[in-house]
Coordinates of C-alpha atoms in Angstrom, one line a residue:
Chain A
M1 CA 58.9 4.1 -7.7
S2 CA 59.2 3.4 -10.7
G3 CA 62.3 3.6 -13.1
D4 CA 65.7 3.9 -12.2
Y5 CA 66.6 6.9 -10.7
D6 CA 69.9 8.7 -11.5
P7 CA 70.6 11.9 -8.4
T8 CA 71.9 13.2 -10.7
A9 CA 70.4 14.0 -13.7
G10 CA 68.4 16.8 -11.8
V11 CA 65.4 17.6 -9.2
T12 CA 62.7 15.1 -8.8
V13 CA 59.6 16.5 -7.8
S14 CA 56.3 13.7 -6.6
A15 CA 53.4 15.8 -6.5
V16 CA 50.8 12.5 -5.3
A17 CA 51.9 9.9 -3.4
G18 CA 52.6 7.1 -5.9
T19 CA 52.3 8.4 -9.3
T20 CA 55.2 9.0 -11.3
P21 CA 57.4 11.5 -10.4
V22 CA 58.4 14.8 -12.4
R23 CA 62.6 14.8 -13.2
L24 CA 63.6 18.6 -13.9
G25 CA 66.1 19.8 -16.0
V26 CA 68.4 22.4 -15.9
F27 CA 65.4 24.5 -17.7
G28 CA 62.9 23.5 -15.8
K29 CA 64.9 25.0 -12.9
I30 CA 64.9 27.6 -14.2
L31 CA 61.1 27.6 -15.3
A32 CA 60.2 26.8 -12.1
A33 CA 62.6 29.6 -10.3
L34 CA 60.8 32.3 -12.6
F35 CA 57.8 31.3 -11.9
L36 CA 58.6 31.0 -8.2
A37 CA 59.8 34.6 -8.4
M38 CA 57.2 36.2 -10.6
M39 CA 54.7 35.0 -8.1
L40 CA 57.0 36.1 -4.7
T41 CA 56.9 39.4 -6.7
V42 CA 52.8 39.4 -6.6
L43 CA 52.5 38.0 -3.3
I44 CA 55.1 39.6 -1.1
S45 CA 55.4 43.3 -2.9
V46 CA 52.1 44.4 -4.2
A47 CA 49.9 42.7 -2.2
I48 CA 51.2 42.5 1.3
W49 CA 54.3 43.5 1.5
P50 CA 54.7 47.5 -0.8
G51 CA 57.2 48.4 1.8
E52 CA 59.5 45.8 0.7
M53 CA 61.1 49.2 -1.8
K54 CA 61.4 50.7 1.2
L55 CA 65.1 48.1 1.8
L56 CA 66.7 49.0 -1.8
A57 CA 67.4 53.0 -0.4
P58 CA 70.8 52.2 -0.7
L59 CA 70.2 51.3 -4.3
F60 CA 68.1 54.3 -6.0
C61 CA 68.4 57.0 -2.7
T62 CA 72.1 59.1 -2.6
D63 CA 73.3 60.3 1.0
A64 CA 71.4 63.8 0.3
Q65 CA 68.1 61.7 0.4
P66 CA 68.9 59.2 2.2
D67 CA 65.1 57.9 3.3
A68 CA 63.2 56.3 0.8
F69 CA 58.7 56.3 0.8
V70 CA 56.6 54.2 -1.3
V71 CA 53.3 56.0 -1.8
T72 CA 50.0 54.7 -2.7
D73 CA 47.8 56.6 -5.4
S74 CA 44.0 55.5 -5.4
Y75 CA 42.2 55.7 -8.8
Q76 CA 38.3 54.9 -8.7
V77 CA 38.5 54.0 -11.9
T78 CA 34.9 53.0 -12.2
P79 CA 32.0 53.2 -9.4
G80 CA 33.1 49.6 -6.9
E81 CA 36.5 49.3 -8.4
T82 CA 39.3 50.8 -7.0
S83 CA 43.1 50.6 -8.1
Y84 CA 46.5 51.1 -6.4
N85 CA 49.8 52.5 -7.8
F86 CA 52.6 52.5 -5.8
S87 CA 55.6 54.8 -6.6
M88 CA 59.3 55.1 -4.8
Y89 CA 60.4 58.5 -3.9
C90 CA 63.7 59.7 -2.4
M91 CA 63.4 62.3 0.3
G92 CA 65.5 64.4 2.0
P93 CA 66.2 65.9 5.4
R94 CA 64.5 69.0 3.7
G95 CA 61.7 67.4 2.2
D96 CA 62.8 67.5 -1.0
V97 CA 62.0 64.1 -3.0
T98 CA 63.0 62.8 -6.2
N99 CA 60.7 60.1 -7.8
V100 CA 62.3 56.6 -8.5
G101 CA 59.6 55.1 -10.0
V102 CA 58.1 51.7 -9.6
W103 CA 59.8 49.1 -12.7
K104 CA 62.9 49.8 -11.6
P105 CA 61.6 49.1 -7.8
Y106 CA 60.3 46.1 -8.9
G107 CA 62.5 44.9 -11.2
T108 CA 65.2 44.7 -9.3
L109 CA 62.7 43.0 -6.9
F110 CA 62.5 40.5 -8.4
G111 CA 65.9 39.9 -9.6
I112 CA 66.5 39.0 -5.3
H113 CA 63.1 37.4 -5.3
L114 CA 64.2 35.4 -8.3
I115 CA 67.8 34.6 -7.0
I116 CA 65.9 33.0 -4.3
S117 CA 64.0 31.2 -5.8
F118 CA 67.0 29.5 -7.3
G119 CA 67.7 28.8 -3.7
I120 CA 64.6 27.2 -2.2
I121 CA 64.5 25.2 -6.0
A122 CA 68.0 23.5 -5.2
W123 CA 67.5 23.5 -1.6
L124 CA 63.9 21.4 -2.4
G125 CA 65.6 19.7 -4.7
S126 CA 68.7 18.0 -2.3
G127 CA 66.3 17.3 0.0
N128 CA 64.6 15.2 -2.9
D129 CA 67.8 13.8 -3.9
S130 CA 68.6 12.8 0.0
G131 CA 65.0 11.4 0.4
S132 CA 66.1 9.2 -2.3
G133 CA 68.6 8.0 -0.9
G134 CA 70.6 9.8 -3.5
K135 CA 72.7 12.1 -1.6
P136 CA 76.2 10.5 -0.3
G137 CA 75.7 10.9 3.5
G138 CA 72.3 12.1 3.1
R139 CA 69.4 10.6 5.0
K140 CA 67.9 6.4 3.3
R141 CA 64.5 6.2 3.0
R142 CA 64.1 1.9 2.9
A143 CA 62.4 1.4 0.0
R144 CA 58.4 0.6 -0.1
S145 CA 58.1 -3.2 -0.3
T146 CA 55.0 -3.6 -3.1
R147 CA 55.0 -7.7 -1.5
P148 CA 51.6 -8.3 1.3
P149 CA 53.7 -8.5 4.8
G150 CA 54.4 -12.1 5.9
S151 CA 55.1 -13.2 2.1
T152 CA 58.0 -14.9 1.0
A153 CA 60.6 -14.0 -2.1
G154 CA 59.0 -16.1 -5.2
P155 CA 61.8 -17.7 -7.8
F156 CA 61.8 -14.8 -9.5
V157 CA 63.6 -11.7 -8.4
S158 CA 62.9 -8.6 -10.8
Chain B
M1 CA 59.3 17.5 1.2
T2 CA 55.8 18.5 2.1
R3 CA 56.7 20.3 5.0
R4 CA 59.4 21.8 3.9
A5 CA 57.5 23.2 1.2
C6 CA 54.4 24.8 4.2
V7 CA 57.5 25.6 6.4
V8 CA 59.3 27.3 3.0
V9 CA 56.2 29.3 2.7
L10 CA 54.4 30.6 6.3
S11 CA 58.1 31.2 7.8
M12 CA 57.5 34.4 4.2
L13 CA 54.2 34.9 5.1
S14 CA 54.8 35.4 8.5
L15 CA 57.8 37.9 8.3
T16 CA 55.6 40.0 5.9
A17 CA 52.9 42.1 6.6
C18 CA 50.7 44.5 5.3
V19 CA 52.9 47.7 6.2
G20 CA 55.8 50.0 4.6
A21 CA 53.7 51.8 2.1
V22 CA 52.1 55.6 3.8
D23 CA 48.5 57.7 1.2
R24 CA 49.6 60.4 -0.7
A25 CA 47.8 62.4 1.3
D26 CA 50.1 61.8 4.3
F27 CA 53.5 61.9 2.0
D28 CA 52.8 65.8 0.9
A29 CA 52.3 65.7 4.6
E30 CA 56.1 64.4 5.7
I31 CA 56.8 66.7 2.7
R32 CA 55.2 69.7 4.4
S33 CA 56.8 68.9 8.0
R34 CA 60.3 68.9 6.5
G35 CA 60.3 72.4 5.0
G36 CA 58.6 71.6 2.0
G37 CA 61.2 70.8 -0.1
V38 CA 63.3 73.4 -1.1
A39 CA 66.8 72.9 -1.6
V40 CA 69.8 74.6 -3.6
D41 CA 70.3 71.1 -5.6
W42 CA 67.7 71.1 -7.5
V43 CA 67.0 74.3 -8.0
S44 CA 70.8 74.5 -9.4
D45 CA 69.9 71.7 -11.5
A46 CA 67.1 72.6 -13.5
L47 CA 68.5 76.1 -14.0
D48 CA 71.4 74.3 -15.8
V49 CA 68.6 71.9 -18.1
V50 CA 67.1 75.5 -18.7
A51 CA 70.5 76.8 -19.9
L52 CA 70.6 73.8 -22.5
E53 CA 67.9 74.2 -23.7
V54 CA 68.0 78.3 -24.5
G55 CA 71.9 77.6 -25.7
A56 CA 72.9 79.7 -22.4
T57 CA 77.0 78.8 -21.7
S58 CA 75.4 78.2 -17.8
G59 CA 72.8 77.6 -15.6
E60 CA 73.9 81.0 -13.6
A61 CA 74.9 82.3 -16.8
L62 CA 70.7 82.8 -17.2
Q63 CA 69.7 86.0 -18.4
I64 CA 66.2 86.1 -16.1
I65 CA 63.3 88.3 -16.6
T66 CA 61.1 85.9 -14.1
M67 CA 60.9 82.8 -11.8
T68 CA 59.0 80.2 -9.9
I69 CA 59.6 78.2 -7.9
T70 CA 56.8 75.1 -6.6
P71 CA 59.0 72.7 -4.2
S72 CA 56.0 70.5 -4.3
S73 CA 56.6 69.5 -7.9
R74 CA 59.7 69.9 -8.6
T75 CA 59.2 72.1 -11.2
T76 CA 60.4 75.5 -12.0
L77 CA 59.6 77.6 -14.3
V78 CA 62.0 80.4 -15.7
Q79 CA 61.6 83.5 -18.2
T80 CA 64.3 83.7 -19.7
R81 CA 66.6 85.4 -22.9
R82 CA 68.3 82.9 -24.9
G83 CA 71.5 82.5 -24.6
D84 CA 71.8 82.2 -28.9
R85 CA 69.1 84.1 -30.3
E86 CA 69.8 87.5 -27.1
D87 CA 67.1 89.2 -28.2
F88 CA 64.7 86.8 -27.8
V89 CA 62.3 85.1 -24.8
D90 CA 61.6 81.9 -23.5
M91 CA 59.4 81.0 -21.0
V92 CA 60.9 77.5 -20.0
A93 CA 59.4 74.9 -17.5
V94 CA 61.0 72.5 -16.0
R95 CA 59.7 69.6 -13.8
E96 CA 62.7 67.1 -11.8
G97 CA 64.9 68.0 -14.1
E98 CA 63.4 67.6 -17.4
I99 CA 62.1 69.7 -19.7
L100 CA 57.9 70.1 -19.5
S101 CA 57.4 73.0 -22.1
V102 CA 59.2 75.4 -23.3
T103 CA 57.3 78.9 -24.4
P104 CA 58.4 81.5 -27.2
Q105 CA 57.4 84.3 -25.8
Q106 CA 56.3 87.2 -28.5
N107 CA 57.2 90.5 -28.9
A108 CA 60.4 90.2 -26.6
D109 CA 62.6 92.1 -29.1
R110 CA 61.0 95.9 -28.0
L111 CA 61.2 95.0 -24.6
P112 CA 64.6 96.6 -23.1
L113 CA 65.6 93.0 -21.8
D114 CA 69.2 94.7 -20.5
D115 CA 67.2 96.8 -18.3
I116 CA 65.0 94.2 -17.1
T117 CA 66.2 90.6 -16.8
I118 CA 69.1 89.7 -13.9
A119 CA 72.3 86.6 -13.8
A120 CA 71.1 83.7 -12.2
A121 CA 74.7 84.4 -10.3
D122 CA 73.4 87.8 -9.3
L123 CA 70.1 86.0 -7.5
P124 CA 70.2 84.0 -3.9
I125 CA 70.0 80.7 -5.7
G126 CA 73.0 79.3 -4.1
D127 CA 71.4 80.3 -1.1
V128 CA 68.4 79.2 -1.6
D129 CA 68.5 77.0 1.4
R130 CA 69.2 79.4 3.3
L131 CA 66.3 82.1 2.1
A132 CA 63.0 79.5 3.3
D133 CA 64.4 78.9 6.3
E134 CA 64.7 82.5 7.1
A135 CA 60.8 83.3 5.7
I136 CA 59.5 80.4 7.4
L137 CA 61.3 82.3 10.9
A138 CA 59.8 85.1 10.0
F139 CA 56.6 84.4 8.6
T140 CA 55.8 82.5 12.0
A141 CA 57.6 85.8 14.5
D142 CA 54.8 88.0 12.3
T143 CA 52.2 85.4 13.1
G144 CA 52.7 83.6 15.9
E145 CA 52.9 80.1 15.0
D146 CA 55.8 77.4 16.5
P147 CA 58.7 77.6 13.1
D148 CA 59.6 74.2 14.4
G149 CA 55.7 72.7 15.1
G150 CA 56.4 70.5 12.1
D151 CA 53.4 72.0 10.1
V152 CA 55.0 75.4 8.5
F153 CA 56.5 75.5 4.7
V154 CA 57.4 76.8 2.0
S155 CA 54.8 76.5 -1.2
L156 CA 56.2 79.0 -4.2
I157 CA 59.1 81.6 -4.1
Q158 CA 59.5 84.2 -7.1
V159 CA 61.7 86.1 -8.7
S160 CA 59.5 89.6 -10.1
L161 CA 59.9 92.7 -11.7
I162 CA 58.7 95.2 -9.2
E163 CA 59.7 99.3 -10.2
G164 CA 62.6 97.7 -12.8
V165 CA 64.0 95.8 -9.6
H166 CA 63.8 91.9 -9.3
I167 CA 62.8 91.2 -6.0
V168 CA 62.2 87.5 -4.6
D169 CA 58.6 86.5 -2.9
V170 CA 58.7 83.4 -0.7
S171 CA 55.3 82.1 -0.1
V172 CA 54.8 80.1 3.9
E173 CA 51.9 78.3 4.8
S174 CA 51.0 76.4 7.7
A175 CA 47.7 74.9 8.6
R176 CA 46.0 78.7 9.6
R177 CA 48.0 81.4 7.9
T178 CA 49.3 82.5 4.8
G179 CA 51.8 85.3 4.1
T180 CA 54.7 85.9 1.4
V181 CA 58.2 87.4 3.0
R182 CA 60.7 89.6 0.6
F183 CA 63.8 89.5 -0.1
D184 CA 66.6 91.4 -2.2
T185 CA 68.1 89.9 -4.7
D186 CA 71.4 89.8 -2.0
G187 CA 69.3 87.2 -0.1
G188 CA 67.9 90.7 2.5
L189 CA 65.2 90.7 4.5
I190 CA 62.5 93.4 3.2
G191 CA 59.4 92.7 4.5
V192 CA 56.5 90.0 5.4
T193 CA 53.6 90.3 4.0
G194 CA 50.1 88.6 5.0

């Protein structure tokens, strides 16, 4: 580790051991959270779990149509290429439906993922701080010595 | 920190799965299993939208010649006199609460409009839920199918003029049959036709 470290300055991220850590300021944290939220939304809400939109039923569905469905429409754009669209619907007990669409649910999910992302970034940052001994009461790690084992300190101390 | 990041990513991945979405065919089947989607709320809302479009004071004040309700697409097609020009007739299509099209009907002023129109308030619009349920029961009684079997649904409701009298036809379908259950404007059952 080179240079002075100020634990209040920001999150320190060291991607590769032995390299100079990258410190993220407030703007960096926001950018990182936005990127993480976008990745979470694409990875979870689009690729892995489209049904996550159903968790938003209390926000978008009325009491008369309480059941949320995420409907997949697939289109063959060109031979060998299939496109999928997702839409959220609210359905009543008589089968009456309201199309909520896709942008409002995805926008809301992005907002929720953004909050989670801020939490993750803050958590990782606090872990880094405690690992460097910057957090009061945190676990303190011994500084790595650059001297070979068994050697004694010289007359000059840095 | 690397270990923590791995825990976060693995936790998120393990909590998720490729579930939660249904394809369009399954969704339509779910609508049919619940009766087809006839509900008084959206039908009344559609009439209010039509009233705004043609200058009538309210949905119940509309003077209707014919009307077609398609529950699967929440589309209502109303042939009605204009409120601001009572000798004019428009065909207004509303889907999911939005105006789809407004088509003027040519030479409507030459028709005996007072004789061929009926106020929406005199139609069993507010009772359309009961009409749909009764139509399914009458249809299944006629065909011998199970009304709660999950595949009998209302596909269309039509208000039309037959020999100077308005009638309400409810089209009912199942996997094996189709039929029409006819009601008068008071909501009384007239009969079932195959």
